[in-house]
XYZ file of C-alpha atoms in Angstrom:
587
model
C -0.018 0.004 0.069
C 2.736 2.387 0.912
C 4.514 1.833 -2.562
C 1.195 2.458 -4.315
C 0.728 5.813 -2.525
C 4.276 6.786 -3.335
C 3.611 5.858 -7.048
C 0.610 8.109 -7.201
C 2.364 10.892 -5.526
C 5.408 10.538 -7.831
C 3.262 10.279 -11.009
C 1.251 13.339 -10.144
C 4.398 15.438 -9.246
C 5.882 14.573 -12.615
C 2.760 15.621 -14.451
C 2.555 18.853 -12.582
C 6.289 19.479 -13.325
C 5.671 18.863 -16.962
C 2.801 21.457 -17.068
C 4.816 24.124 -15.192
C 7.989 23.495 -17.276
C 5.996 23.478 -20.413
C 4.300 26.854 -19.654
C 7.610 28.406 -18.752
C 9.485 27.006 -21.712
C 6.765 27.991 -24.165
C 7.950 31.552 -23.808
C 11.193 30.689 -25.430
C 9.636 28.656 -28.261
C 10.790 25.407 -26.789
C 8.795 22.442 -28.209
C 6.602 21.115 -25.360
C 7.157 17.491 -26.311
C 10.958 18.012 -25.908
C 10.257 19.342 -22.331
C 8.111 16.325 -21.531
C 10.805 13.899 -22.896
C 13.496 15.750 -20.985
C 11.747 15.472 -17.632
C 11.263 11.710 -18.224
C 15.014 11.318 -18.797
C 15.773 13.387 -15.606
C 13.369 11.318 -13.629
C 14.756 8.021 -14.984
C 17.149 5.500 -13.828
C 20.231 7.520 -14.761
C 18.874 10.944 -13.818
C 18.306 12.724 -10.455
C 14.926 10.934 -10.080
C 16.519 7.516 -10.154
C 13.246 5.768 -11.180
C 13.868 2.295 -12.567
C 11.343 1.537 -15.388
C 12.280 -1.083 -17.998
C 8.861 -2.736 -18.548
C 8.444 -2.609 -22.253
C 5.237 -4.554 -22.199
C 3.538 -1.981 -19.940
C 5.103 0.823 -22.069
C 3.467 -0.695 -25.176
C 0.055 -0.977 -23.489
C 0.290 2.651 -22.050
C 1.631 3.977 -25.490
C -1.267 2.179 -27.365
C -3.883 3.822 -25.221
C -2.270 7.249 -25.281
C -1.827 7.295 -29.125
C -5.347 6.147 -29.642
C -6.583 9.088 -27.586
C -4.261 11.490 -29.426
C -5.264 10.263 -32.858
C -9.068 10.332 -31.905
C -8.643 13.977 -30.779
C -6.725 14.746 -34.039
C -9.732 13.434 -36.071
C -12.237 15.461 -33.899
C -10.283 18.657 -34.711
C -9.706 18.028 -38.441
C -11.757 20.237 -40.590
C -13.698 18.391 -43.237
C -12.647 21.046 -45.703
C -9.007 20.129 -44.935
C -9.840 16.446 -45.981
C -11.369 17.691 -49.353
C -8.462 20.083 -49.945
C -5.548 17.598 -49.115
C -6.886 14.045 -49.333
C -5.052 12.747 -52.370
C -1.638 14.559 -51.725
C -1.914 13.251 -48.156
C -2.610 9.683 -49.334
C 0.433 9.957 -51.590
C 2.692 10.948 -48.729
C 1.222 8.424 -46.287
C 1.892 5.598 -48.698
C 4.529 6.286 -51.393
C 6.121 8.800 -49.146
C 6.521 6.609 -46.284
C 7.906 3.749 -48.461
C 10.423 6.094 -50.110
C 11.428 7.625 -46.729
C 11.956 4.060 -45.333
C 13.983 2.809 -48.286
C 16.377 5.810 -48.323
C 16.883 5.828 -44.605
C 17.086 2.049 -44.525
C 19.839 1.892 -47.186
C 21.890 4.573 -45.322
C 21.251 2.772 -41.933
C 22.410 -0.583 -43.316
C 25.619 1.025 -44.489
C 26.341 3.100 -41.369
C 25.688 0.259 -39.002
C 27.160 -2.469 -41.257
C 24.019 -4.489 -40.883
C 21.552 -6.260 -43.161
C 19.202 -4.238 -45.430
C 16.197 -5.750 -43.567
C 17.348 -4.326 -40.371
C 18.218 -1.005 -41.966
C 14.737 -0.915 -43.568
C 13.155 -1.617 -40.137
C 14.826 1.470 -38.822
C 13.566 3.465 -41.876
C 9.955 2.205 -41.241
C 10.270 3.172 -37.668
C 11.318 6.675 -38.097
C 9.137 7.409 -41.177
C 5.828 8.605 -39.617
C 5.418 12.230 -38.849
C 3.608 13.945 -35.980
C 2.026 17.027 -37.102
C 0.065 17.281 -33.847
C 3.477 18.514 -32.451
C 3.740 20.984 -35.395
C 0.221 22.302 -34.704
C 0.909 22.828 -30.953
C 4.106 24.714 -31.788
C 2.343 26.992 -34.347
C -0.470 27.720 -31.887
C 1.974 28.550 -29.214
C 3.775 30.907 -31.534
C 0.451 32.401 -32.681
C 1.382 31.479 -36.219
C -1.070 30.132 -38.814
C -0.058 28.482 -42.116
C -1.830 28.769 -45.587
C -4.817 26.312 -45.525
C -3.454 23.754 -47.975
C -0.033 23.505 -46.214
C -1.695 23.230 -42.762
C -4.188 20.680 -44.184
C -1.581 18.372 -45.641
C 0.439 18.265 -42.486
C -2.462 17.482 -40.353
C -4.205 14.857 -42.637
C -0.949 13.018 -43.516
C -0.023 12.559 -39.814
C -3.439 11.064 -39.216
C -3.276 8.445 -41.991
C 0.491 7.633 -42.353
C 0.778 5.570 -39.185
C -0.928 2.309 -40.696
C 1.598 1.931 -43.468
C 4.529 2.523 -41.049
C 3.087 -0.019 -38.482
C 2.625 -2.495 -41.429
C 6.087 -2.102 -42.682
C 7.552 -2.475 -39.209
C 5.515 -5.535 -38.405
C 6.326 -7.041 -41.760
C 10.129 -6.535 -41.394
C 10.094 -7.688 -37.735
C 8.338 -11.024 -38.826
C 10.937 -11.346 -41.583
C 13.787 -10.926 -39.188
C 12.306 -13.405 -36.636
C 11.590 -16.078 -39.247
C 13.639 -15.067 -42.419
C 11.546 -16.869 -45.024
C 10.456 -15.237 -48.241
C 6.785 -14.150 -48.036
C 4.603 -14.478 -51.114
C 3.340 -11.407 -52.787
C -0.280 -12.406 -52.158
C 0.438 -12.631 -48.341
C 1.936 -9.106 -48.314
C -1.148 -7.815 -50.415
C -3.482 -9.499 -47.966
C -1.750 -7.955 -44.918
C -1.912 -4.475 -46.494
C -5.604 -4.843 -47.409
C -6.438 -5.987 -43.897
C -4.615 -3.227 -42.270
C -5.901 -0.302 -44.392
C -9.269 -1.544 -45.550
C -10.203 -3.152 -42.253
C -9.015 -0.012 -40.369
C -11.243 2.145 -42.689
C -14.098 -0.055 -42.194
C -13.818 -0.241 -38.365
C -13.345 3.618 -38.282
C -16.281 4.543 -40.468
C -18.744 2.000 -38.972
C -17.559 2.755 -35.450
C -17.653 6.481 -36.008
C -21.293 6.475 -37.166
C -22.192 4.078 -34.372
C -20.709 6.313 -31.806
C -22.361 9.372 -33.311
C -25.787 7.678 -33.011
C -25.080 6.680 -29.317
C -24.178 10.333 -28.442
C -27.375 11.664 -30.169
C -29.799 9.051 -28.682
C -28.437 8.531 -25.263
C -29.958 10.641 -22.702
C -27.396 11.328 -20.026
C -25.770 13.986 -18.013
C -23.300 16.173 -19.961
C -20.230 14.785 -18.050
C -20.764 11.258 -19.401
C -20.669 12.184 -23.002
C -16.762 12.662 -23.051
C -16.493 9.331 -21.222
C -18.603 7.753 -23.735
C -16.574 9.109 -26.509
C -13.300 8.076 -24.771
C -14.316 4.494 -24.198
C -15.874 4.185 -27.579
C -12.608 5.310 -29.303
C -10.405 3.120 -27.278
C -12.748 0.084 -27.626
C -12.720 0.659 -31.402
C -8.894 0.906 -31.466
C -8.672 -2.370 -29.420
C -11.170 -4.197 -31.641
C -9.515 -3.191 -34.910
C -6.142 -4.204 -33.571
C -7.556 -7.616 -32.362
C -9.052 -8.165 -35.832
C -5.619 -7.533 -37.529
C -6.737 -4.140 -38.813
C -5.188 -0.730 -38.343
C -6.509 0.567 -34.988
C -4.546 3.873 -35.685
C -6.474 4.444 -38.842
C -9.819 3.419 -37.241
C -9.614 5.701 -34.321
C -8.610 8.713 -36.393
C -11.496 8.163 -38.936
C -13.942 7.621 -35.932
C -12.874 10.900 -34.467
C -13.189 12.627 -37.915
C -16.751 11.388 -38.399
C -17.821 12.436 -34.698
C -16.141 15.836 -35.185
C -17.596 16.584 -38.528
C -21.144 15.963 -37.571
C -23.225 18.202 -35.266
C -24.483 16.433 -32.157
C -25.864 17.287 -28.700
C -22.441 17.035 -27.041
C -20.152 18.825 -29.557
C -18.751 21.469 -27.162
C -18.340 19.263 -24.065
C -16.692 16.382 -25.938
C -14.253 18.751 -27.774
C -13.307 20.540 -24.562
C -12.795 17.271 -22.581
C -10.578 15.687 -25.379
C -8.483 18.744 -25.524
C -7.462 17.773 -21.945
C -7.335 14.020 -22.665
C -4.996 14.455 -25.504
C -2.584 16.844 -23.571
C -2.598 14.310 -20.629
C -1.891 11.556 -23.036
C 1.082 13.509 -24.665
C 2.439 14.183 -21.198
C 2.199 10.639 -19.892
C 3.400 9.192 -23.187
C 6.567 11.319 -23.373
C 7.387 11.033 -19.680
C 7.103 7.268 -19.940
C 9.273 7.091 -23.144
C 11.843 9.259 -21.286
C 11.830 6.887 -18.357
C 12.682 4.003 -20.635
C 15.874 5.628 -21.957
C 19.428 5.000 -20.413
C 21.589 7.916 -21.795
C 24.698 5.971 -21.315
C 23.417 3.293 -23.733
C 22.885 5.999 -26.327
C 26.492 7.194 -26.450
C 28.045 4.303 -28.420
C 25.309 4.854 -31.243
C 25.253 8.599 -31.174
C 27.407 9.266 -34.147
C 25.687 6.933 -36.689
C 22.257 8.011 -35.447
C 23.161 11.577 -36.030
C 23.923 10.784 -39.524
C 20.577 8.797 -39.910
C 18.791 11.833 -38.649
C 20.621 14.091 -41.197
C 19.781 11.620 -43.933
C 16.067 11.621 -42.865
C 15.657 15.322 -42.603
C 17.896 16.497 -45.448
C 17.575 13.785 -48.021
C 14.795 11.130 -47.545
C 11.910 13.324 -46.450
C 12.612 15.973 -49.088
C 12.926 13.445 -51.856
C 9.632 11.716 -50.728
C 7.709 15.005 -50.482
C 8.897 16.290 -53.773
C 8.039 13.015 -55.585
C 4.482 13.005 -53.919
C 3.637 16.747 -54.208
C 4.928 18.059 -57.485
C 2.179 16.232 -59.476
C -0.453 18.003 -57.356
C 1.046 21.582 -58.205
C 2.579 22.341 -54.887
C 5.227 25.092 -55.125
C 8.866 24.827 -54.239
C 8.476 26.868 -51.022
C 5.556 24.715 -49.881
C 7.483 21.511 -50.644
C 10.497 22.797 -48.752
C 8.419 23.696 -45.718
C 6.454 20.433 -45.648
C 9.809 18.528 -45.988
C 11.405 20.463 -43.165
C 8.426 20.221 -40.709
C 8.123 16.514 -41.071
C 8.441 16.445 -37.291
C 9.055 13.021 -35.526
C 7.121 12.521 -32.224
C 6.015 9.722 -30.107
C 5.077 7.186 -32.808
C 8.740 6.204 -33.914
C 9.791 5.595 -30.302
C 6.602 3.685 -29.793
C 7.262 1.547 -32.913
C 10.779 0.910 -31.721
C 9.341 -1.133 -28.777
C 7.964 -3.704 -31.149
C 11.536 -5.187 -31.970
C 12.278 -5.286 -28.261
C 9.110 -7.330 -27.512
C 9.752 -9.537 -30.520
C 12.989 -10.547 -29.016
C 15.233 -9.453 -32.007
C 18.941 -9.710 -31.335
C 20.448 -6.158 -30.458
C 16.859 -4.708 -30.395
C 18.074 -1.849 -28.129
C 19.759 -0.368 -31.253
C 16.391 0.304 -32.898
C 15.054 1.994 -29.790
C 18.171 3.952 -29.283
C 18.343 5.165 -32.940
C 14.730 6.074 -32.995
C 15.006 8.027 -29.687
C 17.990 10.040 -30.915
C 16.225 10.803 -34.226
C 13.183 11.998 -32.486
C 15.286 14.118 -30.145
C 17.109 15.699 -33.018
C 13.891 16.319 -34.908
C 12.345 18.079 -31.964
C 15.408 20.188 -31.341
C 16.303 21.357 -34.862
C 12.937 21.148 -36.693
C 10.645 21.773 -33.757
C 12.584 25.046 -32.790
C 12.449 26.375 -36.332
C 8.936 25.672 -37.548
C 7.791 29.306 -37.171
C 10.906 30.724 -38.622
C 10.731 28.494 -41.533
C 7.091 29.475 -42.243
C 7.823 33.141 -42.123
C 11.040 32.933 -44.352
C 9.086 30.999 -47.007
C 6.061 33.471 -46.857
C 3.674 30.546 -45.900
C 2.139 32.148 -42.831
C -0.977 34.213 -42.773
C -2.220 36.608 -40.115
C -3.907 34.422 -37.506
C -7.460 35.106 -36.564
C -7.831 35.059 -32.804
C -10.444 32.508 -31.701
C -13.865 34.036 -31.197
C -15.165 33.608 -27.599
C -18.120 31.557 -28.670
C -20.725 29.845 -26.529
C -22.875 27.271 -28.194
C -26.289 26.789 -26.924
C -27.732 23.473 -28.196
C -31.475 23.555 -29.083
C -33.633 20.656 -28.104
C -35.445 18.195 -30.493
C -35.284 18.282 -34.320
C -34.572 22.023 -34.378
C -31.153 21.323 -32.672
C -30.142 18.996 -35.535
C -30.163 21.908 -38.066
C -29.537 25.071 -35.959
C -27.783 26.214 -32.914
C -27.686 29.560 -30.947
C -24.165 30.964 -30.739
C -23.156 33.665 -28.345
C -20.288 36.107 -29.150
C -18.395 38.903 -27.327
C -17.686 41.697 -29.664
C -13.877 42.283 -29.637
C -12.255 45.638 -30.255
C -10.465 44.404 -33.487
C -13.126 42.174 -34.880
C -14.746 42.732 -38.242
C -18.166 43.444 -36.718
C -17.171 46.344 -34.551
C -18.991 49.677 -35.500
C -21.323 47.941 -37.911
C -25.109 47.910 -37.518
C -26.678 44.503 -37.452
C -28.208 44.972 -40.879
C -24.756 45.622 -42.321
C -23.099 42.482 -40.948
C -22.178 40.118 -43.796
C -24.144 37.119 -42.450
C -24.932 34.067 -44.497
C -28.641 33.845 -45.601
C -29.246 30.959 -43.062
C -27.961 32.976 -40.118
C -29.483 35.874 -38.115
C -28.897 37.978 -35.120
C -31.447 37.447 -32.386
C -30.357 39.741 -29.550
C -27.676 42.347 -28.876
C -26.784 42.811 -25.194
C -25.129 46.081 -23.938
C -24.647 47.032 -20.379
C -26.960 44.239 -19.325
C -29.808 45.516 -21.489
C -31.078 43.264 -24.242
C -32.038 44.836 -27.610
C -33.568 43.157 -30.554
C -31.607 43.141 -33.915
C -33.915 45.693 -35.320
C -33.449 48.262 -32.535
C -29.804 47.593 -31.651
C -27.216 50.405 -32.268
C -23.989 49.767 -34.146
C -21.967 47.097 -32.392
C -19.352 48.281 -29.861
C -16.612 46.409 -27.995
C -17.992 44.609 -25.011
C -21.354 43.979 -26.638
C -22.741 40.364 -26.676
C -24.509 38.851 -29.609
C -26.795 35.876 -29.735
C -27.116 34.556 -33.312
C -29.149 31.699 -34.697
C -27.183 29.642 -37.344
C -26.526 26.368 -38.869
C -23.464 24.375 -37.919
C -21.819 24.990 -41.299
C -22.280 28.830 -40.731
C -20.333 28.949 -37.477
C -16.934 29.282 -39.210
C -18.129 32.397 -40.958
C -19.457 33.765 -37.774
C -16.172 32.863 -35.935
C -14.334 35.093 -38.504
C -16.765 37.958 -38.135
C -16.644 38.204 -34.406
C -13.006 36.820 -33.835
C -10.389 39.374 -33.107
C -8.152 40.211 -36.011
C -4.385 39.779 -35.368
C -1.948 42.768 -35.457
C -0.016 40.530 -37.912
C -2.116 42.262 -40.623
C 0.241 45.235 -40.094
C 3.126 43.167 -41.569
C 1.368 43.216 -44.973
C 0.983 39.425 -45.263
C -2.171 39.785 -47.273
C -1.169 42.697 -49.533
C -0.765 46.396 -49.249
C -4.461 47.101 -50.046
C -7.494 45.194 -51.072
C -10.147 45.019 -53.837
C -13.695 43.457 -53.494
C -13.808 40.059 -54.892
C -16.634 41.181 -57.323
C -14.333 43.663 -58.986
C -13.969 42.975 -62.776
C -10.488 41.558 -63.588
C -10.428 43.920 -66.682
C -10.302 46.865 -64.187
C -7.325 45.362 -62.390
C -5.600 44.694 -65.725
C -6.084 48.236 -66.741
C -4.347 49.401 -63.627
C -1.567 46.906 -63.456
C -1.141 44.858 -66.695
C -2.751 46.876 -69.666
C -1.540 44.553 -72.259
C -3.172 41.492 -70.590
C -6.043 39.864 -72.557
C -8.870 39.494 -70.043
C -12.521 38.471 -70.173
C -14.693 41.424 -69.104
C -17.134 39.026 -67.506
C -14.578 37.405 -65.250
C -14.379 38.820 -61.627
C -11.263 39.107 -59.601
C -12.467 36.395 -57.279
C -13.146 33.994 -60.155
C -9.760 34.547 -61.627
C -7.892 33.959 -58.295
C -9.862 30.935 -57.494
C -9.073 29.354 -60.981
C -5.365 30.071 -60.542
C -5.660 28.354 -57.093
C -7.133 25.126 -58.536
C -10.658 25.958 -57.616
C -10.135 25.566 -53.862
C -8.680 28.824 -52.639
C -7.954 29.698 -49.024
C -6.729 32.882 -47.166
C -3.115 33.601 -47.972
C -2.976 31.933 -51.405
C -1.031 33.938 -53.911
C -0.907 34.221 -57.665
C 1.043 36.311 -60.113
C -0.677 38.872 -62.396
C 1.601 40.948 -64.430
C 3.881 42.936 -62.178
C 1.822 42.543 -59.075
C 0.807 39.495 -56.861
C -2.825 38.868 -55.923
C -3.537 37.520 -52.541
C -6.742 35.906 -51.197
C -7.393 38.311 -48.253
C -10.835 37.293 -46.990
C -13.360 34.529 -47.659
C -17.071 33.688 -46.866
C -17.419 29.931 -47.071
C -15.862 29.003 -50.372
C -16.204 32.410 -52.018
C -13.418 34.861 -52.145
C -14.743 38.337 -50.837
C -11.470 40.286 -50.804
C -8.298 40.242 -52.830
C -5.058 41.896 -51.642
C -2.552 43.465 -53.988
C 1.077 43.390 -53.426
C 2.916 45.999 -55.735
C 6.322 44.887 -55.132
C 6.371 41.011 -54.747
C 10.143 40.706 -54.214
C 11.407 38.324 -51.644
C 11.893 39.769 -48.176
C 15.141 37.868 -47.749
C 17.663 38.043 -50.723
C 18.432 34.317 -50.669
C 14.683 33.554 -51.221
C 14.739 34.859 -54.809
C 15.866 31.299 -55.761
C 12.623 29.848 -54.476
C 10.642 32.387 -56.322
C 12.466 31.601 -59.560
C 11.701 27.917 -59.184
C 8.046 28.596 -58.216
C 7.491 30.562 -61.411
C 8.805 27.721 -63.439
C 6.335 25.329 -61.992
C 3.379 27.624 -62.003
């Protein structure tokens, strides 16, 4: 009993220290996952904490549960529009990209460690998957937002690239344990069972969980527990059936998050906490497993493996997969650099240890060093790389929205959203009738100084007012942009020096900036920019027009409402002219 009490105390203190250290280090841009990992090492056997933890079976169990929760939360927060925008490029990266990465790293590892190609490929498969959740956390901490299609591919890729990495790792472990040639039909069957089975479990389980949430009458605190238990049960069921539980749990979260239900707000808020706790526990545990003295003999070759991964394998894989989809050189360079490694490679490195492979500690050590270098070098430079490559857009501060779910069938189609009018939001100083609301949304009440006024009698909105609006779930993103506080990053000119309305005729712009251009008088500025962006524009997208650059400045839904103009689109850094030259060649 005394040992149990001490374990509870020790675990709680470690989590508290992680939170405090993370909050403090975030001021200096330090990746939070690096902080959690470092605390785990310090608390471990060779650190001041002196905790002896070498139970790889327990680590695999804890890691599986933590990763299931993290992936479910990732699915909950993935915007369906990101899936539509980046599905095929992400699938290419999650399959071909992972295989190319594993092959290049595997060949380099086999040579560096003077080992067999199969063992080298196993290390390549272990370090191939990315962790865009870590990138997302870093960007939010630095108040940085990426162009939509860049952010979308980073997020979607990380959610779907784990199955192929797991499959490759398990396949290579089986090959090393029982080195007998596997027939091609067996490999195809394994792949189909992992991916198709995982997708079937995820889609079916996601809709089942959605139906349970909508039909079960329970106190609000039970809905997050229902989602948590449902997600982990789905993960376990898929893994038991030989399918990919990683893919299944991500798809289930995506389905639950993309549909309106009675517990949207409470589940999202709870899973934000669940995911953070899982990250903390997972990295603390992985840090405890490490013995720094055992890493020293393999440090030199591992650093070379990390360099090959970050500077050769990942860039080659990204270029092969994204060039056919029209991604620009700066976008490819950024996506290559921020292929951040996180918990999954270290977790996968536990599999050879459990399988009893000879010298399995090498796999764990190399994976740990690669992740550590990735967090230090790539994690610390994400924001800098985005700004240097002009891939950031002014972030819109989240609107302070309160959702009020309506009972019965009315609540399936509408919700009442409450907003506080901020000083720098787009709605300030506008009358209710002048607000650019979608046709299916309306303002019900404006509250000022505790007095409620109807929309018809309300004065122009002022900072500190509260607005209650009736809207459909698909309208909430527009209302968030309308009432969310605009960032002062607009002053940096990221979206152009001045703006035109999207309905402005392209011919008028051509008359001002490119008189010799042949333009259709019926084409609007918004239509032209959208066509140059592949039909799926997003805020921050740019296209060249004569001597100027046109930038998507604001949107309502899928429609461009404002286009910025940059009169002198020269690189802000001299070295970056090379990227612009290459970009123009591919446009």
